[in-house]
PDB file of C-alpha atoms in Angstrom:
ATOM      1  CA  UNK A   1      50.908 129.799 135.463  1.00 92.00           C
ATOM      2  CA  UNK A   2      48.665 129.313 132.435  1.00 96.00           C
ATOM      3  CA  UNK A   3      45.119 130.869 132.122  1.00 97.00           C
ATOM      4  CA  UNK A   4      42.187 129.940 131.263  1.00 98.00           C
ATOM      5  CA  UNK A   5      39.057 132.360 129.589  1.00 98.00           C
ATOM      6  CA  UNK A   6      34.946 130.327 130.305  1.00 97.00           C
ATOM      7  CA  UNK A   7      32.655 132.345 128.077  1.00 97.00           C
ATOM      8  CA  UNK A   8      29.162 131.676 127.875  1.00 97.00           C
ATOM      9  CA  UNK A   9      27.486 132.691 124.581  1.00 97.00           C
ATOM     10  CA  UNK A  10      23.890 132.992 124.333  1.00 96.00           C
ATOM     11  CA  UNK A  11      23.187 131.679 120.835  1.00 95.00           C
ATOM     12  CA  UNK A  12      19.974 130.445 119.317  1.00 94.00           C
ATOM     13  CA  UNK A  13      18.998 126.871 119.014  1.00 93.00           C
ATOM     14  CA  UNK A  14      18.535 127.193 115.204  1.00 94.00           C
ATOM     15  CA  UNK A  15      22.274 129.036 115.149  1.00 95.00           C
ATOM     16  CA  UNK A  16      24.088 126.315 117.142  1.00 95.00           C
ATOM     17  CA  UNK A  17      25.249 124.323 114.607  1.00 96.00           C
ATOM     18  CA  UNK A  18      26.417 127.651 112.498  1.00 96.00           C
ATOM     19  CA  UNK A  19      27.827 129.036 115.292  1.00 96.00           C
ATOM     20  CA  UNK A  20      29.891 125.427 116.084  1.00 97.00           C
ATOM     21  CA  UNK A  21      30.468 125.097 112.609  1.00 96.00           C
ATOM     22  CA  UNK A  22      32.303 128.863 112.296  1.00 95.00           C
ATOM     23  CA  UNK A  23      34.006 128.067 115.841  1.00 96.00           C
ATOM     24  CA  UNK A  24      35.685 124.650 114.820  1.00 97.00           C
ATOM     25  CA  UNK A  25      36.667 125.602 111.490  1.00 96.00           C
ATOM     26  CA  UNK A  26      37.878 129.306 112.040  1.00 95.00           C
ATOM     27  CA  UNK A  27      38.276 130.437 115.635  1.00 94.00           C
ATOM     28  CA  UNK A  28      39.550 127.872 116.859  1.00 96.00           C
ATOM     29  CA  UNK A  29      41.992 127.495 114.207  1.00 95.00           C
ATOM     30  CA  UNK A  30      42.970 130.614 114.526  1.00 92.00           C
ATOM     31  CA  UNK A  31      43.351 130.607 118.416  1.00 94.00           C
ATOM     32  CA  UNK A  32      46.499 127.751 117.133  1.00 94.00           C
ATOM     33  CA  UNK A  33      47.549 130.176 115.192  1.00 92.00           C
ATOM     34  CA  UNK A  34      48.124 132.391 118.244  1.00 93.00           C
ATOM     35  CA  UNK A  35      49.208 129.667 120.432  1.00 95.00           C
ATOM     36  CA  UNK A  36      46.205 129.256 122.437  1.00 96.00           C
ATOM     37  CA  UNK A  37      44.021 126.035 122.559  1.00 97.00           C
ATOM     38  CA  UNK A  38      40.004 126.213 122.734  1.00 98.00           C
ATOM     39  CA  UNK A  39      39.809 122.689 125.317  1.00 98.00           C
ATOM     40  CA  UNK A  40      36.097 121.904 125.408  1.00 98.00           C
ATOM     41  CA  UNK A  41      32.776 123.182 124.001  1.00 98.00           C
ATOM     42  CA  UNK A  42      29.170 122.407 125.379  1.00 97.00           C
ATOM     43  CA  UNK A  43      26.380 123.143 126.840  1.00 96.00           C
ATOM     44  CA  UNK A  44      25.790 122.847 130.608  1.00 95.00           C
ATOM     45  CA  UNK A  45      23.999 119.794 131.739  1.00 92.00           C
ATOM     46  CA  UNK A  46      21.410 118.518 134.451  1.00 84.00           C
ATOM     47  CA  UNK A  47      20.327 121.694 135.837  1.00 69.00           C
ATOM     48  CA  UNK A  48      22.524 124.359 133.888  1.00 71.00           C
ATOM     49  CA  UNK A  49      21.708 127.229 131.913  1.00 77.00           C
ATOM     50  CA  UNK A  50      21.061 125.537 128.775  1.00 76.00           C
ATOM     51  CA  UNK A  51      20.352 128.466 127.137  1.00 82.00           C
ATOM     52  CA  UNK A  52      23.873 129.168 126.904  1.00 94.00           C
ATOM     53  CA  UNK A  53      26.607 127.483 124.725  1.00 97.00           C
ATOM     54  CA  UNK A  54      30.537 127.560 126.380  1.00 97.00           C
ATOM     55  CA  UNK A  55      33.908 127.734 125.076  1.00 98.00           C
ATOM     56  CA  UNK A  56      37.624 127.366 127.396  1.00 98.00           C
ATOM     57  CA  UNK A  57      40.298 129.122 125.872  1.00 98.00           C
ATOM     58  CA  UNK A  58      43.936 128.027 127.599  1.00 98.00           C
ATOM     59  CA  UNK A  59      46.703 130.897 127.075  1.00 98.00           C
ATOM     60  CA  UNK A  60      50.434 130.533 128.249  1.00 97.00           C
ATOM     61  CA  UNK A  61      49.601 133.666 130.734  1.00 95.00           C
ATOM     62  CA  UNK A  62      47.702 136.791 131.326  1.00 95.00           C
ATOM     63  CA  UNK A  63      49.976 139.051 129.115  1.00 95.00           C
ATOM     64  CA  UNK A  64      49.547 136.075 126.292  1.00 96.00           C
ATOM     65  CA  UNK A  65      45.461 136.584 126.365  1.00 95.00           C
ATOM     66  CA  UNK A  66      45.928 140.409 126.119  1.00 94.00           C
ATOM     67  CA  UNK A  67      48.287 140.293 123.009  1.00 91.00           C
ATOM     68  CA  UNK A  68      45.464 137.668 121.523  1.00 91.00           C
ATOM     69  CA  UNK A  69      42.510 140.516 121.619  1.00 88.00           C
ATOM     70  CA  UNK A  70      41.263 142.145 119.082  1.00 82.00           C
ATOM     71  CA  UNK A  71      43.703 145.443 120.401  1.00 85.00           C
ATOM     72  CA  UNK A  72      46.409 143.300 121.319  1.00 82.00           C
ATOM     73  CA  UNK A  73      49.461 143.389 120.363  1.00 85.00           C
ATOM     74  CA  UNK A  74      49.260 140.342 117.437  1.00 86.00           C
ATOM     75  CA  UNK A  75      46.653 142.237 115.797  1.00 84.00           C
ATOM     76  CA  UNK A  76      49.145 144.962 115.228  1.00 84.00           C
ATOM     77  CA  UNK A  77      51.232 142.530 113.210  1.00 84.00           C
ATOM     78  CA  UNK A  78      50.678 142.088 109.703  1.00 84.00           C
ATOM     79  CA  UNK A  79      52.739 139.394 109.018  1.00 86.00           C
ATOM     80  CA  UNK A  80      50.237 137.370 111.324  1.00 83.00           C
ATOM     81  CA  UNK A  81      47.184 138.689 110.067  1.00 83.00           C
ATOM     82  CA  UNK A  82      47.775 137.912 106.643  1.00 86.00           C
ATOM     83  CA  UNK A  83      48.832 133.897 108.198  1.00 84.00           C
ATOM     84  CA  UNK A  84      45.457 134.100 110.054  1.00 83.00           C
ATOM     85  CA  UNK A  85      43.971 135.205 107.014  1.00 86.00           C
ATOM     86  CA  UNK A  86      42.337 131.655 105.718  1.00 87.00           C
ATOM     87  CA  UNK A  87      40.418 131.302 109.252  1.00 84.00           C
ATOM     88  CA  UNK A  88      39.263 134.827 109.454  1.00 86.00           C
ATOM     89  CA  UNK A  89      37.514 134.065 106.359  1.00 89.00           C
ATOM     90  CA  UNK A  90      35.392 131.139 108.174  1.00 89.00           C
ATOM     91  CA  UNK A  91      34.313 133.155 111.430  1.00 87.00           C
ATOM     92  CA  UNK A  92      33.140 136.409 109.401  1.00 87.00           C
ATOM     93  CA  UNK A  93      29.553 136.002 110.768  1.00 88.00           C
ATOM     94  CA  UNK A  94      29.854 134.626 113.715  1.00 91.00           C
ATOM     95  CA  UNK A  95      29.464 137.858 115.981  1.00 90.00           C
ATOM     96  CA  UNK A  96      26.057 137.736 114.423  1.00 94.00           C
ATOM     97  CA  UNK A  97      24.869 134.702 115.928  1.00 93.00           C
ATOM     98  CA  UNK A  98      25.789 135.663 119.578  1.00 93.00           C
ATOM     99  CA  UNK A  99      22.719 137.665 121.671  1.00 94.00           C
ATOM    100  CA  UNK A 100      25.611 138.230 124.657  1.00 93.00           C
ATOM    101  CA  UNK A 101      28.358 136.695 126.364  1.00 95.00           C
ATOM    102  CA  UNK A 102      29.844 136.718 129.394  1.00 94.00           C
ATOM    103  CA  UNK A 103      33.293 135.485 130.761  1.00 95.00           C
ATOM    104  CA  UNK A 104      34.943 134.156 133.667  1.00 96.00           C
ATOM    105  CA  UNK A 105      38.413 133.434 134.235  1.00 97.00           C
ATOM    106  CA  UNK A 106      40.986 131.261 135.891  1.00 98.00           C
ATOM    107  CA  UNK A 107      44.689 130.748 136.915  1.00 97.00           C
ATOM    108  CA  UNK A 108      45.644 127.265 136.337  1.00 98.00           C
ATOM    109  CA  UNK A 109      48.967 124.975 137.695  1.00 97.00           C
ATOM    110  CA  UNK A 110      50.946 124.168 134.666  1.00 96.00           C
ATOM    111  CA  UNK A 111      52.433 121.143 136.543  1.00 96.00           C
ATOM    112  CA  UNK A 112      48.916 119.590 137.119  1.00 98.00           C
ATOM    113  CA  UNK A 113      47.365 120.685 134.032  1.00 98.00           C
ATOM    114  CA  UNK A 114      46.921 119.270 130.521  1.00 97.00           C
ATOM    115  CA  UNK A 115      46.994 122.003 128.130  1.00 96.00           C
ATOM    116  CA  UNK A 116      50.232 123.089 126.206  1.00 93.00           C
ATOM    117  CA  UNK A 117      49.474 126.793 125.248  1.00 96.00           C
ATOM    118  CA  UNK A 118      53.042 129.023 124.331  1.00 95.00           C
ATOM    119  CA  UNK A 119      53.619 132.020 122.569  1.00 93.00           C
ATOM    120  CA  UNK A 120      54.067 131.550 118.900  1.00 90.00           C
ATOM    121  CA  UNK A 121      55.787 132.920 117.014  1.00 88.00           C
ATOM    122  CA  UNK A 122      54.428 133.698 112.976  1.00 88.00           C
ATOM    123  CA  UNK A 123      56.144 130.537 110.509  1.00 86.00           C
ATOM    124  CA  UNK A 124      56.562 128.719 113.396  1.00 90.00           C
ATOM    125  CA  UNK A 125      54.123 125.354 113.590  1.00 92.00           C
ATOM    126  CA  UNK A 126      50.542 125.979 115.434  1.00 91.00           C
ATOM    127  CA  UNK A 127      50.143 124.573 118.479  1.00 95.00           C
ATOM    128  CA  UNK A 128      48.263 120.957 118.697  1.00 95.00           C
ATOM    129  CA  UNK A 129      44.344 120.764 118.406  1.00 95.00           C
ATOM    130  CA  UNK A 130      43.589 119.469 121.868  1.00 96.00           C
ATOM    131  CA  UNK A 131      42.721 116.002 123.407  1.00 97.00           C
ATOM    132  CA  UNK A 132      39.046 115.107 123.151  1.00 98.00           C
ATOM    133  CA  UNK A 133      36.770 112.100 123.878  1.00 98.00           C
ATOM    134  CA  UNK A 134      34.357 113.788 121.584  1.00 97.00           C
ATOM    135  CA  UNK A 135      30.943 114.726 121.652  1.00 97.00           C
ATOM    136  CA  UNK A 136      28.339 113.459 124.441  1.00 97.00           C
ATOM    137  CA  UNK A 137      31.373 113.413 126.551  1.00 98.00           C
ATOM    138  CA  UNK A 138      31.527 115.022 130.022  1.00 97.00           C
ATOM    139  CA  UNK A 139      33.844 117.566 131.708  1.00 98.00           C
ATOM    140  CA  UNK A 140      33.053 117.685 135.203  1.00 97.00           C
ATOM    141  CA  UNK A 141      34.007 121.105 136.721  1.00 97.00           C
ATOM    142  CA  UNK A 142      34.231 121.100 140.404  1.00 97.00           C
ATOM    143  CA  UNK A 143      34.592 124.106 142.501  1.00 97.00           C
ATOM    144  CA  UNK A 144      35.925 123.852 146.567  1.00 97.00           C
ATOM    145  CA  UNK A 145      35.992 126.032 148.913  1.00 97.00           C
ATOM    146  CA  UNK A 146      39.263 125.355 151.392  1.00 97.00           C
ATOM    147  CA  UNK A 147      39.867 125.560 154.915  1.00 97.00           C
ATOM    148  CA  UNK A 148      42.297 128.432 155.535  1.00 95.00           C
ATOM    149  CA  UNK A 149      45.967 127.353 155.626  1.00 94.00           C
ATOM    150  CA  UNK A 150      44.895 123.556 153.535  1.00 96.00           C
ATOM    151  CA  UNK A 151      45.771 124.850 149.791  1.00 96.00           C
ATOM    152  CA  UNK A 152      49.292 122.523 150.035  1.00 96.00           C
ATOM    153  CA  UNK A 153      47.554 119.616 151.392  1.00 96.00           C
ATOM    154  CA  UNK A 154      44.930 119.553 148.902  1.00 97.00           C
ATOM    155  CA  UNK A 155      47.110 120.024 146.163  1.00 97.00           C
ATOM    156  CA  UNK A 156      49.651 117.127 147.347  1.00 97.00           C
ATOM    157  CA  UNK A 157      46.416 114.479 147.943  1.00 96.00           C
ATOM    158  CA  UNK A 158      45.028 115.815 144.596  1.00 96.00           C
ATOM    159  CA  UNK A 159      48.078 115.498 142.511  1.00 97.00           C
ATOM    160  CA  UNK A 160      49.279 112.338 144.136  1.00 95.00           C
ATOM    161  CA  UNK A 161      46.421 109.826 144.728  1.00 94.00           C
ATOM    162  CA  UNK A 162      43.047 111.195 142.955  1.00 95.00           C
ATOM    163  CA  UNK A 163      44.301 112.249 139.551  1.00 96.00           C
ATOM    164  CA  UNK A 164      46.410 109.195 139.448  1.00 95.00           C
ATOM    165  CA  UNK A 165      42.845 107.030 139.822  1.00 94.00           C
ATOM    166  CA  UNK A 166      40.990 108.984 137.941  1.00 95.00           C
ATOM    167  CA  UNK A 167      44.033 108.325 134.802  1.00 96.00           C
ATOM    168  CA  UNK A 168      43.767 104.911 135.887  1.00 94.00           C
ATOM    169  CA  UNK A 169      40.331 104.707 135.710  1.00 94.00           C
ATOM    170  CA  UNK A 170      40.100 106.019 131.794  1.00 95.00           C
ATOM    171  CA  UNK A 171      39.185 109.662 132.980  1.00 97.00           C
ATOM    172  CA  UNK A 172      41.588 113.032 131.808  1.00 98.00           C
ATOM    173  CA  UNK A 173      42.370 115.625 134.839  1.00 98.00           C
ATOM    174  CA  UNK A 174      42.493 118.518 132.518  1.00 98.00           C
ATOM    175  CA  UNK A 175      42.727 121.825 134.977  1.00 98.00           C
ATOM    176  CA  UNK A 176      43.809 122.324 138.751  1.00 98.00           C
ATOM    177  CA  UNK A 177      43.143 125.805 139.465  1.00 98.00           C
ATOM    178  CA  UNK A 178      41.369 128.866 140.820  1.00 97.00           C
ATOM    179  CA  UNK A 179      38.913 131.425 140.144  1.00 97.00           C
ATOM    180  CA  UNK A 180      40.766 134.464 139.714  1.00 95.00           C
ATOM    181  CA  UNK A 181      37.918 136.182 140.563  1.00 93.00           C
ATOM    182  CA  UNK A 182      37.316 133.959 143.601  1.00 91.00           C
ATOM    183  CA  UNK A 183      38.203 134.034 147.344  1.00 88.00           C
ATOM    184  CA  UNK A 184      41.580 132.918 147.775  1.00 89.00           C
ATOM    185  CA  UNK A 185      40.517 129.867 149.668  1.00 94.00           C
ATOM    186  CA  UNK A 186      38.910 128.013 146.581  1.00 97.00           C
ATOM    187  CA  UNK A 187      40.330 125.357 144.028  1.00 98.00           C
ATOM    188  CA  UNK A 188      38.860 124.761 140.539  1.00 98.00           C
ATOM    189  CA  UNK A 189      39.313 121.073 138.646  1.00 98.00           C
ATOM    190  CA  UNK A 190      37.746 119.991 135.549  1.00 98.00           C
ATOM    191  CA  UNK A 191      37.830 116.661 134.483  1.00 98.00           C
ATOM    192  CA  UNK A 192      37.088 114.794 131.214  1.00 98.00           C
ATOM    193  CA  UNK A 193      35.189 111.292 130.953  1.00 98.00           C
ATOM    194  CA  UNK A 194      34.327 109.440 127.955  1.00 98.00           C
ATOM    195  CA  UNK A 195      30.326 109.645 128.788  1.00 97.00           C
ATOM    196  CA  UNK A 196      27.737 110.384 131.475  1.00 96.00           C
ATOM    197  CA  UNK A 197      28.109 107.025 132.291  1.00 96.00           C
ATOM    198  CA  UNK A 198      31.904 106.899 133.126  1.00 96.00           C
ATOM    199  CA  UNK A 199      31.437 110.291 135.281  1.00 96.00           C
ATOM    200  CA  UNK A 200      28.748 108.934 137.603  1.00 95.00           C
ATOM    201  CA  UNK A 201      30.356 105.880 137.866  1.00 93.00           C
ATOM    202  CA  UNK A 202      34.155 106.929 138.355  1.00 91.00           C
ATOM    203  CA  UNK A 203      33.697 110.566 139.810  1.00 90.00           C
ATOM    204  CA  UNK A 204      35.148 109.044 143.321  1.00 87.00           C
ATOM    205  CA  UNK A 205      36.634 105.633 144.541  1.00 87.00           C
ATOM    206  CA  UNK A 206      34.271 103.002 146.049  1.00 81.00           C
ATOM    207  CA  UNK A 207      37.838 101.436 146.863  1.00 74.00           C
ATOM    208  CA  UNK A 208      41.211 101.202 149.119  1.00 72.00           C
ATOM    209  CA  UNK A 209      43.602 102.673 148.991  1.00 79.00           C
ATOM    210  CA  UNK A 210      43.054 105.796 147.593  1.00 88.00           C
ATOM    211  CA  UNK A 211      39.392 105.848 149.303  1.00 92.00           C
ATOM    212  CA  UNK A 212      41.230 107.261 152.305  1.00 91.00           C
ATOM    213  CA  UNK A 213      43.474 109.478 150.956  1.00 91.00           C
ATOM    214  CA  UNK A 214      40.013 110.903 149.023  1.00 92.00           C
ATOM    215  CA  UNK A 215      38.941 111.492 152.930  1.00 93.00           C
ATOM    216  CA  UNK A 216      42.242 112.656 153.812  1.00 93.00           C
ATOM    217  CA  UNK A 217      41.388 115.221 151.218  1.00 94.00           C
ATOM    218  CA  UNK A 218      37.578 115.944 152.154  1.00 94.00           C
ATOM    219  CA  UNK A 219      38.594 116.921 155.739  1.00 96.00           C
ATOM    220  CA  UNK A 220      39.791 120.161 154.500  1.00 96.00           C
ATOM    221  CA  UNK A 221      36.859 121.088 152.123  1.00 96.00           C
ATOM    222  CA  UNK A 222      34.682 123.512 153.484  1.00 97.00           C
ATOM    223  CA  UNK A 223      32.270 123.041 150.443  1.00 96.00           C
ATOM    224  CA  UNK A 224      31.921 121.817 146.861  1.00 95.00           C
ATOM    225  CA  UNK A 225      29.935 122.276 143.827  1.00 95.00           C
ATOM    226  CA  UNK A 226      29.834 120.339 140.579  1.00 95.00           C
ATOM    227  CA  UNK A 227      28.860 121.468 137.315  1.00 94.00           C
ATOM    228  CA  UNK A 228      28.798 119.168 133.661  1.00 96.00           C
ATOM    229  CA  UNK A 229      29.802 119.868 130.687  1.00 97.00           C
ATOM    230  CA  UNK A 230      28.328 118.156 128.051  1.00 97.00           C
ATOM    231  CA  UNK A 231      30.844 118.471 125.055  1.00 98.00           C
ATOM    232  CA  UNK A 232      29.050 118.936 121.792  1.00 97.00           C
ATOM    233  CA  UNK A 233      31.679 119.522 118.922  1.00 98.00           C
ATOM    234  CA  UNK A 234      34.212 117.045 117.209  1.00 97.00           C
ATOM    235  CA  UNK A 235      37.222 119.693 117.512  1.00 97.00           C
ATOM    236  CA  UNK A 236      40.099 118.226 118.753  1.00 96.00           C
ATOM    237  CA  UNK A 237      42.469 114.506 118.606  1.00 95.00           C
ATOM    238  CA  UNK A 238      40.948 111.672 119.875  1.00 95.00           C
ATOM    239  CA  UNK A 239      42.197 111.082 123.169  1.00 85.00           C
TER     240      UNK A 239
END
């Protein structure tokens, strides 16, 4: 089960593009170094806190994000901090920009999932920048609260008729999973689309089949909320 850190960075407007600038050339960087993938960076849309900018950090598991920290165990090795040295450079500053932060985190299902976090080892090759549609593109973060005793029937529906129209339909299913900090009855996804456009368009089926296994699938949702993420950094391949 990978994980997956949200933090929320309260930055000024007039530091965003420093603070993006030290992110995608040094943190982030370095987070390959470590074998963890930074997956999409934004600011909340339509009703968000927009005062706030937001990073999601993917790690192969919980004991993976511990050794990552600034008192984990890969800052006890020098061999990697001297490899990391290059990015650390970039990022000196960058604590200076933030007011606060805040975090939240989730489980995720590696099976259903799209990031590729591992533990690396130093020499070995960094893990891959991650799939992006690039800036002004969306990731669409849904939260549900199940019915008690659904959790396999969602998943099965999920995994076997909506993320297969959403890939059909040119959008990314990038994270099934749960807040950790959550009830045990809830489900996180976030999706990526190319724009605004392509979420409000493609977000659900207006057609059958899959229309009804979407309803199949809504029977056991006690409640949803969506929030957007409007990505605003180039960091990342081209998906």
């Amino acid at each position: 089960m990978g994980v997956l850190v949200q933090r929320e960075f309260t930055v000024a407007m007039d530091d965003r593009t420093e603070f993006e600038r030290q992110s995608r050339l040094g943190v982030w960087e370095d987070q390959r170094n470590n074998g963890s993938q930074m997956i999409a960076f934004g600011s909340w849309a339509f009703g968000g806190d927009a005062s706030v900018v937001v990073t999601h950090s993917v790690y192969a598991d919980f004991d993976h994000w511990t050794a990552t920290r600034g008192w984990g165990a890969f800052r006890q090795d020098a061999e990697r901090e001297e490899e990391a040295r290059q990015w650390r450079r970039v990022f000196a500053g960058r604590n200076r920009l933030i007011k606060h932060s805040r975090a939240a985190i989730y489980d995720y299902d590696d099976a259903l999932s799209e990031p590729e976090p591992k533990w690396r080892e130093v020499g070995e090759p960094r893990v891959p920048a991650p799939p992006t549609f690039g800036p002004q593109s969306i990731v669409a973060e849904t939260t549900y609260l199940l019915a008690a005793g659904t959790r396999d029937a969602f998943r099965e529906i999920t995994a076997n008729s909506v993320f297969p129209w959403w890939r059909d339909n040119g959008a990314r299913p990038v994270i099934y999973g749960t807040n950790a900090l959550g009830g045990p009855n809830n489900v996180v996804l976030m999706v990526a689309y190319p724009d605004i456009t392509a979420w409000h368009e493609k977000a659900r089926p207006a057609s059958d089949p899959v229309v009804s296994a979407w309803e199949q699938r809504d029977a056991v949702v006690v409640s949803e909320t969506t929030r957007l993420l409007m990505v605003q950094t180039t960091f990342g391949e081209r998906a």
